[in-house]
């Protein structure tokens, strides 16, 4: 099967150069789970306000629609690429014991925050 039925990222789920990955992208694009996961993640980022939130907290939230933390992170990456959220510049300790990015709604960052990609320029 070709890739003509796969919307270009970030409008559609990202995928690697193998059929299993493309099949996964087709599934989440067609069954609505990608959109519901994105909507869920965006709602929690918005609700966190300027303090922000980490992927681990979104993944562990009640009724979270993610089967794996990696899926949660994928939706956050897509939301960032769409300009809806941004990294705050802060990092917090995640479940793995590693400091992870804190995400905020795009309205809480400015061009001076080093988030130039939200403003059509290179990130500082």
PDB file of C-alpha atoms in Angstrom:
ATOM      1  CA  UNK A   1       0.000   0.000   0.000  1.00  0.00           C
ATOM      2  CA  UNK A   2       1.265   3.522  -0.695  1.00  0.00           C
ATOM      3  CA  UNK A   3       1.291   6.575   1.564  1.00  0.00           C
ATOM      4  CA  UNK A   4      -1.358   8.519  -0.393  1.00  0.00           C
ATOM      5  CA  UNK A   5      -3.955   7.775   2.295  1.00  0.00           C
ATOM      6  CA  UNK A   6      -1.766   9.209   5.070  1.00  0.00           C
ATOM      7  CA  UNK A   7      -2.153  12.922   5.850  1.00  0.00           C
ATOM      8  CA  UNK A   8       1.133  14.776   6.119  1.00  0.00           C
ATOM      9  CA  UNK A   9       2.416  15.242   9.688  1.00  0.00           C
ATOM     10  CA  UNK A  10       1.301  17.012  11.847  1.00  0.00           C
ATOM     11  CA  UNK A  11      -2.169  16.945  10.248  1.00  0.00           C
ATOM     12  CA  UNK A  12      -1.924  13.154  10.460  1.00  0.00           C
ATOM     13  CA  UNK A  13      -0.030  10.818  12.732  1.00  0.00           C
ATOM     14  CA  UNK A  14       3.677  10.543  12.075  1.00  0.00           C
ATOM     15  CA  UNK A  15       5.130   7.251  10.900  1.00  0.00           C
ATOM     16  CA  UNK A  16       8.458   5.612  10.084  1.00  0.00           C
ATOM     17  CA  UNK A  17       9.502   4.010   6.840  1.00  0.00           C
ATOM     18  CA  UNK A  18       7.965   0.577   7.395  1.00  0.00           C
ATOM     19  CA  UNK A  19       4.547  -0.901   6.766  1.00  0.00           C
ATOM     20  CA  UNK A  20       3.779  -1.613  10.448  1.00  0.00           C
ATOM     21  CA  UNK A  21       4.341   2.035  11.336  1.00  0.00           C
ATOM     22  CA  UNK A  22       2.210   3.190   8.398  1.00  0.00           C
ATOM     23  CA  UNK A  23      -0.554   0.768   9.450  1.00  0.00           C
ATOM     24  CA  UNK A  24      -0.495   2.229  12.953  1.00  0.00           C
ATOM     25  CA  UNK A  25      -0.749   5.762  11.573  1.00  0.00           C
ATOM     26  CA  UNK A  26      -3.675   4.723   9.370  1.00  0.00           C
ATOM     27  CA  UNK A  27      -5.463   3.203  12.378  1.00  0.00           C
ATOM     28  CA  UNK A  28      -5.194   6.234  14.677  1.00  0.00           C
ATOM     29  CA  UNK A  29      -6.045   8.594  11.826  1.00  0.00           C
ATOM     30  CA  UNK A  30      -9.159   6.647  10.811  1.00  0.00           C
ATOM     31  CA  UNK A  31     -10.607   5.500  14.144  1.00  0.00           C
ATOM     32  CA  UNK A  32     -10.521   8.957  15.722  1.00  0.00           C
ATOM     33  CA  UNK A  33      -8.191   7.977  18.574  1.00  0.00           C
ATOM     34  CA  UNK A  34      -5.486  10.400  17.420  1.00  0.00           C
ATOM     35  CA  UNK A  35      -7.904  13.335  17.596  1.00  0.00           C
ATOM     36  CA  UNK A  36      -9.356  12.290  20.950  1.00  0.00           C
ATOM     37  CA  UNK A  37      -5.845  11.821  22.359  1.00  0.00           C
ATOM     38  CA  UNK A  38      -4.780  15.241  21.061  1.00  0.00           C
ATOM     39  CA  UNK A  39      -7.921  16.897  22.408  1.00  0.00           C
ATOM     40  CA  UNK A  40      -7.391  15.265  25.809  1.00  0.00           C
ATOM     41  CA  UNK A  41      -3.734  16.347  25.993  1.00  0.00           C
ATOM     42  CA  UNK A  42      -4.518  19.892  24.860  1.00  0.00           C
ATOM     43  CA  UNK A  43      -7.287  20.233  27.448  1.00  0.00           C
ATOM     44  CA  UNK A  44      -4.892  19.256  30.248  1.00  0.00           C
ATOM     45  CA  UNK A  45      -2.144  21.577  29.011  1.00  0.00           C
ATOM     46  CA  UNK A  46      -4.688  24.410  28.816  1.00  0.00           C
ATOM     47  CA  UNK A  47      -6.013  23.605  32.308  1.00  0.00           C
ATOM     48  CA  UNK A  48      -2.478  23.661  33.756  1.00  0.00           C
ATOM     49  CA  UNK A  49      -2.211  27.349  32.918  1.00  0.00           C
ATOM     50  CA  UNK A  50       1.158  29.105  32.936  1.00  0.00           C
ATOM     51  CA  UNK A  51       2.592  26.586  35.437  1.00  0.00           C
ATOM     52  CA  UNK A  52       2.473  23.935  32.708  1.00  0.00           C
ATOM     53  CA  UNK A  53       2.360  20.161  32.853  1.00  0.00           C
ATOM     54  CA  UNK A  54       4.574  17.201  31.924  1.00  0.00           C
ATOM     55  CA  UNK A  55       3.660  14.279  29.670  1.00  0.00           C
ATOM     56  CA  UNK A  56       3.845  11.855  32.605  1.00  0.00           C
ATOM     57  CA  UNK A  57       1.055  13.724  34.414  1.00  0.00           C
ATOM     58  CA  UNK A  58      -1.130  13.800  31.302  1.00  0.00           C
ATOM     59  CA  UNK A  59      -0.544  10.072  30.722  1.00  0.00           C
ATOM     60  CA  UNK A  60      -1.445   9.246  34.362  1.00  0.00           C
ATOM     61  CA  UNK A  61      -4.570  11.448  34.436  1.00  0.00           C
ATOM     62  CA  UNK A  62      -7.932   9.782  35.092  1.00  0.00           C
ATOM     63  CA  UNK A  63      -9.578   8.637  31.845  1.00  0.00           C
ATOM     64  CA  UNK A  64      -6.397   9.256  29.839  1.00  0.00           C
ATOM     65  CA  UNK A  65      -6.849   7.650  26.396  1.00  0.00           C
ATOM     66  CA  UNK A  66      -3.215   6.624  25.960  1.00  0.00           C
ATOM     67  CA  UNK A  67      -2.057   3.009  26.029  1.00  0.00           C
ATOM     68  CA  UNK A  68       1.578   4.114  26.383  1.00  0.00           C
ATOM     69  CA  UNK A  69       3.495   7.198  27.487  1.00  0.00           C
ATOM     70  CA  UNK A  70       5.094   7.312  24.029  1.00  0.00           C
ATOM     71  CA  UNK A  71       1.668   7.940  22.468  1.00  0.00           C
ATOM     72  CA  UNK A  72       1.068  10.810  24.863  1.00  0.00           C
ATOM     73  CA  UNK A  73       4.426  12.312  23.933  1.00  0.00           C
ATOM     74  CA  UNK A  74       3.652  11.874  20.224  1.00  0.00           C
ATOM     75  CA  UNK A  75       0.421  13.858  20.582  1.00  0.00           C
ATOM     76  CA  UNK A  76       2.284  16.604  22.482  1.00  0.00           C
ATOM     77  CA  UNK A  77       4.863  16.792  19.691  1.00  0.00           C
ATOM     78  CA  UNK A  78       2.077  17.141  17.139  1.00  0.00           C
ATOM     79  CA  UNK A  79       0.380  19.864  19.194  1.00  0.00           C
ATOM     80  CA  UNK A  80       3.692  21.731  19.393  1.00  0.00           C
ATOM     81  CA  UNK A  81       4.198  21.413  15.647  1.00  0.00           C
ATOM     82  CA  UNK A  82       0.679  22.818  15.151  1.00  0.00           C
ATOM     83  CA  UNK A  83       1.581  25.813  17.339  1.00  0.00           C
ATOM     84  CA  UNK A  84      -0.966  25.025  20.055  1.00  0.00           C
ATOM     85  CA  UNK A  85       1.501  24.284  22.859  1.00  0.00           C
ATOM     86  CA  UNK A  86       5.145  25.025  23.603  1.00  0.00           C
ATOM     87  CA  UNK A  87       7.927  23.963  25.913  1.00  0.00           C
ATOM     88  CA  UNK A  88       8.025  26.341  28.862  1.00  0.00           C
ATOM     89  CA  UNK A  89      11.806  26.153  29.117  1.00  0.00           C
ATOM     90  CA  UNK A  90      11.449  24.481  32.514  1.00  0.00           C
ATOM     91  CA  UNK A  91      12.043  20.782  33.149  1.00  0.00           C
ATOM     92  CA  UNK A  92      10.631  18.636  35.945  1.00  0.00           C
ATOM     93  CA  UNK A  93      11.439  15.192  37.192  1.00  0.00           C
ATOM     94  CA  UNK A  94       9.414  12.560  35.331  1.00  0.00           C
ATOM     95  CA  UNK A  95       8.501   9.014  36.307  1.00  0.00           C
ATOM     96  CA  UNK A  96      11.706   7.691  34.766  1.00  0.00           C
ATOM     97  CA  UNK A  97      13.817   9.850  37.086  1.00  0.00           C
ATOM     98  CA  UNK A  98      14.866  12.118  34.212  1.00  0.00           C
ATOM     99  CA  UNK A  99      13.992  15.799  33.951  1.00  0.00           C
ATOM    100  CA  UNK A 100      11.402  16.180  31.181  1.00  0.00           C
ATOM    101  CA  UNK A 101       9.924  19.171  29.368  1.00  0.00           C
ATOM    102  CA  UNK A 102       7.102  21.192  30.872  1.00  0.00           C
ATOM    103  CA  UNK A 103       4.407  22.043  28.320  1.00  0.00           C
ATOM    104  CA  UNK A 104       2.272  25.196  28.311  1.00  0.00           C
ATOM    105  CA  UNK A 105      -0.449  26.552  26.036  1.00  0.00           C
ATOM    106  CA  UNK A 106       1.080  28.662  23.271  1.00  0.00           C
ATOM    107  CA  UNK A 107      -0.577  31.811  24.631  1.00  0.00           C
ATOM    108  CA  UNK A 108       1.762  31.676  27.637  1.00  0.00           C
ATOM    109  CA  UNK A 109       4.969  32.088  25.643  1.00  0.00           C
ATOM    110  CA  UNK A 110       6.418  35.012  23.780  1.00  0.00           C
ATOM    111  CA  UNK A 111       8.931  35.301  20.987  1.00  0.00           C
ATOM    112  CA  UNK A 112      11.491  36.263  23.621  1.00  0.00           C
ATOM    113  CA  UNK A 113      11.000  32.918  25.413  1.00  0.00           C
ATOM    114  CA  UNK A 114      13.042  31.116  22.758  1.00  0.00           C
ATOM    115  CA  UNK A 115       9.929  29.711  21.108  1.00  0.00           C
ATOM    116  CA  UNK A 116      10.589  31.290  17.727  1.00  0.00           C
ATOM    117  CA  UNK A 117       9.137  28.296  15.916  1.00  0.00           C
ATOM    118  CA  UNK A 118       5.691  29.397  17.123  1.00  0.00           C
ATOM    119  CA  UNK A 119       6.249  32.772  15.479  1.00  0.00           C
ATOM    120  CA  UNK A 120       7.567  31.646  12.122  1.00  0.00           C
ATOM    121  CA  UNK A 121      11.218  32.061  12.982  1.00  0.00           C
ATOM    122  CA  UNK A 122      13.978  29.767  14.220  1.00  0.00           C
ATOM    123  CA  UNK A 123      13.895  28.887  17.901  1.00  0.00           C
ATOM    124  CA  UNK A 124      16.574  30.636  19.865  1.00  0.00           C
TER     125      UNK A 124
END
